[in-house]
Short mmCIF file of C-alpha atoms in Angstrom, two decimals:
data_model
loop_
_atom_site.label_atom_id
_atom_site.label_comp_id
_atom_site.label_asym_id
_atom_site.label_seq_id
_atom_site.Cartn_x
_atom_site.Cartn_y
_atom_site.Cartn_z
CA MET A 1321 23.91 -45.13 -10.06
CA ASP A 1322 22.52 -43.91 -6.76
CA THR A 1323 21.11 -46.98 -4.97
CA ARG A 1324 20.20 -45.22 -1.74
CA GLU A 1325 16.60 -45.50 -0.54
CA PRO A 1326 14.64 -42.27 -1.14
CA LEU A 1327 13.93 -40.30 1.99
CA PRO A 1328 10.35 -40.57 3.28
CA PRO A 1329 8.19 -37.47 2.78
CA LEU A 1330 7.74 -34.97 5.57
CA ALA A 1331 4.79 -35.58 7.84
CA PRO A 1332 1.75 -33.44 6.99
CA LEU A 1333 1.47 -30.19 8.87
CA GLU A 1334 -0.88 -29.78 11.80
CA ASP A 1335 -1.65 -26.40 13.35
CA ALA A 1336 -0.88 -25.09 16.82
CA CYS A 1337 -0.81 -21.79 18.68
CA THR A 1338 1.48 -20.22 21.27
CA VAL A 1339 0.55 -17.09 23.24
CA VAL A 1340 3.31 -15.04 24.86
CA LEU A 1341 1.74 -13.28 27.85
CA LEU A 1342 3.40 -9.99 28.80
CA ARG A 1343 3.24 -7.61 31.75
CA ASP A 1344 5.14 -4.54 32.92
CA GLY A 1345 7.13 -5.50 36.02
CA ALA A 1346 9.04 -3.30 38.42
CA ALA A 1347 12.15 -3.43 36.22
CA GLY A 1348 10.42 -3.51 32.83
CA LEU A 1349 8.91 -6.04 30.46
CA GLU A 1350 8.23 -9.51 31.86
CA VAL A 1351 6.95 -12.67 30.20
CA LEU A 1352 5.07 -15.63 31.68
CA MET A 1353 7.05 -18.87 31.56
CA LEU A 1354 5.58 -22.29 32.37
CA GLU A 1355 7.58 -25.39 33.32
CA ARG A 1356 6.59 -28.68 31.68
CA PRO A 1357 6.65 -31.89 33.77
CA GLY A 1358 9.79 -33.95 33.42
CA THR A 1359 7.66 -36.93 32.40
CA SER A 1360 5.77 -35.10 29.65
CA ARG A 1361 5.71 -36.61 26.16
CA SER A 1362 6.43 -33.18 24.66
CA PHE A 1363 9.03 -30.65 25.84
CA ALA A 1364 9.68 -32.62 29.04
CA GLY A 1365 11.24 -30.35 31.66
CA ALA A 1366 11.32 -27.32 29.36
CA TRP A 1367 10.06 -23.84 30.18
CA VAL A 1368 7.56 -22.75 27.54
CA PHE A 1369 4.81 -20.25 26.79
CA PRO A 1370 1.12 -21.20 27.01
CA GLY A 1371 -0.25 -22.93 23.93
CA GLY A 1372 -1.20 -26.14 22.21
CA LYS A 1373 -2.54 -27.75 19.07
CA VAL A 1374 -5.60 -26.62 17.16
CA ASP A 1375 -8.53 -28.92 17.85
CA PRO A 1376 -11.34 -29.62 15.33
CA ALA A 1377 -13.75 -27.50 17.41
CA ASP A 1378 -11.39 -24.52 17.02
CA ARG A 1379 -12.13 -24.54 13.28
CA GLN A 1380 -15.87 -23.94 13.76
CA GLY A 1381 -17.34 -20.48 13.27
CA PRO A 1382 -20.63 -19.10 14.57
CA GLY A 1383 -23.36 -21.73 14.56
CA GLY A 1384 -20.86 -24.48 13.85
CA THR A 1385 -20.06 -23.23 10.34
CA PRO A 1386 -16.63 -24.54 9.26
CA LEU A 1387 -14.02 -21.80 9.02
CA THR A 1388 -12.60 -23.40 5.87
CA GLY A 1389 -14.93 -23.10 2.91
CA GLY A 1390 -17.87 -21.79 4.93
CA ARG A 1391 -19.44 -18.36 4.65
CA LEU A 1392 -19.05 -16.24 7.77
CA PRO A 1393 -20.16 -12.69 8.57
CA GLY A 1394 -18.06 -10.44 6.36
CA GLY A 1395 -17.59 -13.00 3.59
CA ARG A 1396 -15.63 -16.12 2.83
CA LEU A 1397 -12.31 -16.60 4.61
CA SER A 1398 -9.20 -17.51 2.68
CA ALA A 1399 -7.30 -20.61 3.78
CA ILE A 1400 -4.68 -18.56 5.66
CA GLN A 1401 -7.37 -16.40 7.31
CA ALA A 1402 -9.23 -19.51 8.41
CA ALA A 1403 -6.03 -21.03 9.81
CA ASP A 1404 -5.25 -17.79 11.64
CA ALA A 1405 -8.75 -17.65 13.11
CA ALA A 1406 -8.53 -21.28 14.25
CA ALA A 1407 -5.11 -20.64 15.81
CA ARG A 1408 -6.47 -17.64 17.71
CA THR A 1409 -9.37 -19.69 19.04
CA ALA A 1410 -7.00 -22.45 20.13
CA GLY A 1411 -4.70 -19.91 21.77
CA LEU A 1412 -7.51 -18.35 23.82
CA ARG A 1413 -8.66 -21.79 24.94
CA GLU A 1414 -5.17 -22.99 25.84
CA VAL A 1415 -4.33 -19.83 27.81
CA LEU A 1416 -7.52 -20.18 29.84
CA GLU A 1417 -6.91 -23.89 30.49
CA GLU A 1418 -3.23 -23.52 31.37
CA THR A 1419 -3.14 -20.20 33.26
CA GLY A 1420 -6.71 -19.16 34.10
CA GLN A 1421 -6.22 -15.95 32.09
CA LEU A 1422 -9.17 -14.88 29.94
CA LEU A 1423 -8.20 -13.06 26.73
CA ARG A 1424 -10.09 -11.59 23.79
CA SER A 1425 -9.23 -12.61 20.23
CA ASP A 1426 -8.49 -9.00 19.25
CA SER A 1427 -5.90 -8.77 22.04
CA LEU A 1428 -3.62 -11.24 20.21
CA VAL A 1429 -0.91 -9.58 18.11
CA PRO A 1430 0.82 -11.85 15.54
CA LEU A 1431 4.56 -12.21 16.14
CA SER A 1432 5.85 -15.17 14.10
CA GLN A 1433 5.12 -18.58 12.66
CA TRP A 1434 7.27 -21.66 13.25
CA THR A 1435 7.41 -24.77 11.07
CA PRO A 1436 9.85 -27.66 11.58
CA MET A 1437 11.27 -28.91 8.27
CA GLN A 1438 12.54 -32.18 9.74
CA ARG A 1439 11.20 -35.72 9.38
CA LEU A 1440 9.22 -36.00 12.60
CA PRO A 1441 6.29 -38.27 13.47
CA ARG A 1442 4.11 -35.15 13.75
CA ARG A 1443 4.87 -31.62 12.56
CA TYR A 1444 3.13 -28.53 13.92
CA ARG A 1445 2.93 -25.19 12.15
CA THR A 1446 2.71 -22.90 15.17
CA TRP A 1447 1.43 -19.34 15.27
CA PHE A 1448 3.05 -17.17 17.95
CA PHE A 1449 1.03 -14.24 19.31
CA LEU A 1450 1.79 -11.55 21.90
CA ALA A 1451 -0.84 -10.42 24.41
CA GLU A 1452 -0.88 -8.27 27.51
CA ALA A 1453 -1.87 -10.39 30.50
CA PRO A 1454 -5.10 -9.15 32.10
CA SER A 1455 -3.83 -10.24 35.52
CA ALA A 1456 -0.63 -11.29 37.27
CA GLN A 1457 -2.50 -14.18 38.89
CA VAL A 1458 -1.80 -17.59 37.33
CA ARG A 1459 -3.81 -20.76 37.92
CA LEU A 1460 -1.83 -23.71 36.59
CA ASN A 1461 -3.36 -26.86 35.17
CA PRO A 1462 -1.56 -29.56 37.21
CA GLY A 1463 -1.52 -31.99 34.30
CA GLU A 1464 0.15 -29.50 31.98
CA HIS A 1465 2.74 -27.62 34.04
CA VAL A 1466 4.46 -27.84 37.41
CA ASP A 1467 5.67 -24.27 37.95
CA HIS A 1468 5.52 -20.76 36.52
CA ALA A 1469 7.49 -17.53 36.69
CA TRP A 1470 7.21 -13.96 35.45
CA LEU A 1471 10.67 -13.16 34.11
CA ALA A 1472 12.41 -10.45 32.14
CA PRO A 1473 13.39 -12.02 28.79
CA ALA A 1474 17.07 -11.35 29.46
CA ALA A 1475 16.79 -13.02 32.87
CA ALA A 1476 15.28 -16.16 31.32
CA LEU A 1477 18.05 -16.27 28.72
CA ALA A 1478 20.67 -15.86 31.46
CA ARG A 1479 19.19 -18.80 33.39
CA HIS A 1480 19.36 -20.89 30.24
CA ALA A 1481 22.97 -19.84 29.61
CA ARG A 1482 23.87 -21.05 33.13
CA GLY A 1483 22.13 -24.38 32.53
CA GLU A 1484 19.40 -23.58 35.06
CA MET A 1485 16.47 -23.45 32.61
CA GLN A 1486 15.70 -25.70 29.65
CA LEU A 1487 14.44 -23.92 26.52
CA VAL A 1488 13.65 -25.01 22.97
CA PRO A 1489 14.77 -22.90 19.98
CA PRO A 1490 11.46 -21.10 19.23
CA THR A 1491 11.18 -20.06 22.90
CA TRP A 1492 14.81 -18.95 23.01
CA VAL A 1493 14.56 -16.87 19.82
CA THR A 1494 11.29 -15.28 20.97
CA LEU A 1495 12.88 -14.29 24.29
CA HIS A 1496 15.86 -12.88 22.41
CA GLN A 1497 13.49 -10.74 20.33
CA LEU A 1498 11.49 -9.61 23.36
CA ALA A 1499 14.69 -8.57 25.17
CA GLY A 1500 14.90 -5.63 22.77
CA TRP A 1501 11.71 -4.04 24.11
CA ALA A 1502 11.43 -2.27 27.45
CA THR A 1503 7.64 -2.27 27.98
CA VAL A 1504 4.51 -4.14 26.94
CA GLY A 1505 3.46 -1.11 24.90
CA GLN A 1506 6.72 -1.10 22.95
CA ALA A 1507 6.50 -4.84 22.26
CA LEU A 1508 2.89 -4.71 21.03
CA GLU A 1509 3.51 -1.59 18.93
CA ALA A 1510 6.58 -3.09 17.25
CA ALA A 1511 4.85 -6.43 16.57
CA THR A 1512 1.78 -4.67 15.16
CA ALA A 1513 3.93 -2.65 12.74
CA ALA A 1514 6.03 -5.61 11.59
CA THR A 1515 5.28 -8.47 9.21
CA PRO A 1516 5.38 -11.76 11.17
CA PHE A 1517 8.41 -13.81 10.13
CA SER A 1518 7.91 -17.42 9.06
CA TYR A 1519 10.63 -19.55 10.65
CA ASN A 1520 10.85 -22.63 8.45
CA SER A 1521 13.46 -24.38 10.57
CA HIS A 1522 16.19 -26.61 9.16
CA LEU A 1523 18.80 -28.26 11.35
CA LEU A 1524 22.44 -27.40 10.82
CA PRO A 1525 24.54 -30.53 10.15
CA PRO A 1526 25.52 -32.18 13.43
CA ALA A 1527 29.06 -31.92 14.67
CA MET A 1528 31.02 -35.15 14.92
CA SER A 1529 32.32 -36.06 18.34
CA PRO A 1530 34.91 -38.67 19.31
CA GLY A 1531 33.22 -41.93 20.19
CA VAL A 1532 34.08 -44.34 22.97
CA PRO A 1533 37.06 -46.51 21.92
CA ALA A 1534 36.00 -49.98 20.90
CA ALA A 1535 36.80 -52.93 23.10
CA THR A 1536 39.31 -54.20 20.52
CA GLY A 1537 41.40 -51.11 21.12
CA ASP A 1538 41.20 -49.88 17.54
CA GLY A 1539 40.92 -46.26 18.57
CA GLY A 1540 38.10 -43.70 18.68
CA VAL A 1541 35.30 -43.66 16.15
CA ALA A 1542 33.21 -40.74 14.97
CA THR A 1543 29.63 -40.84 16.16
CA PRO A 1544 26.89 -38.35 15.27
CA ALA A 1545 26.24 -35.71 17.89
CA ALA A 1546 23.23 -33.48 18.35
CA PRO A 1547 22.54 -30.91 15.61
CA SER A 1548 24.86 -27.95 15.93
CA GLY A 1549 22.02 -25.49 15.48
CA VAL A 1550 19.05 -24.29 13.49
CA VAL A 1551 19.08 -22.24 10.29
CA TRP A 1552 16.43 -20.06 8.63
CA ALA A 1553 15.83 -18.19 5.39
CA GLY A 1554 18.55 -15.67 4.63
CA ASP A 1555 21.42 -17.77 5.96
CA GLU A 1556 24.06 -18.90 3.48
CA ALA A 1557 23.48 -22.51 4.59
CA TYR A 1558 19.70 -22.43 4.18
CA PRO A 1559 18.82 -25.41 1.95
CA GLU A 1560 15.67 -24.17 0.22
CA ALA A 1561 16.25 -22.74 -3.26
CA GLY A 1562 15.57 -19.03 -3.50
CA SER A 1563 15.79 -18.46 0.27
CA GLU A 1564 19.49 -19.01 0.83
CA GLY A 1565 21.55 -15.93 1.70
CA THR A 1566 24.67 -14.50 0.16
CA ALA A 1567 28.09 -15.82 1.15
CA GLY A 1568 28.68 -15.12 4.83
CA ALA A 1569 25.05 -14.24 5.59
CA ARG A 1570 23.79 -15.54 8.89
CA HIS A 1571 20.32 -16.33 10.21
CA ARG A 1572 20.91 -19.13 12.65
CA LEU A 1573 20.97 -20.29 16.25
CA THR A 1574 24.17 -22.13 17.18
CA MET A 1575 23.63 -24.62 20.01
CA THR A 1576 26.95 -26.45 20.32
CA LYS A 1577 27.45 -25.11 23.85
CA LEU A 1578 25.96 -22.69 26.35
CA PRO A 1579 25.22 -19.89 25.90
CA TRP A 1580 23.51 -20.38 22.56
CA VAL A 1581 24.38 -17.78 19.91
CA PHE A 1582 21.83 -16.12 17.61
CA GLU A 1583 23.06 -14.44 14.43
CA ARG A 1584 21.12 -12.47 11.83
CA THR A 1585 23.35 -10.55 9.44
CA GLY A 1586 23.86 -9.89 5.76
CA PHE A 1587 20.25 -9.27 4.70
#
């Protein structure tokens, strides 16, 4: 009989939005990266894109009508349409607060959606949008970020590979995708034509590393290390029924050492 305690349920999902600001630089496509303070409670020291969580006010339509269940011009919104609209509103607000850039809602092109499938205190379902930056000028919010840079996606990935820039998996994968496009026009056209992928992220089992020998001299012990990577639908190791890939299929980011390795094959 299995006497193990059942695992606690996943935390309920909250919504957030990330906006990837693009411009055409002298050598091609560039993206705006923002550095988080080292003392931040979230993504401390990491380089990220503008964004943040959806606030209650972001879910209000014209005249304060709730986006969920309320009637708006053009008819009732479905739950996913309401969530998308709220994410767009949050994205516009966050971009203005964090960079001083003023965008229109219709300038946001959906790119992807990211959902952590781990047991975390808070889980955010995050919409990622692309948008052409209206200006190269950036006005940082001192409480949110300490530095910024316009970088070619490949250049940002190279800095990360050298250990010079801290990235989190959604940022890394987005940069990897953007590196395949030469101009803002190409990126927006490709994203408009594609169906945004939903990255429901599961951690790959952690590698085991030799532990520090005990004081009694009884040799090394195995201690859990950091997760070896992240896996998504289509990979042979994906744990959700119906979304796992065929034998040998890969859709994962391996993070055991620098540079990280992204694989998407077999489907």
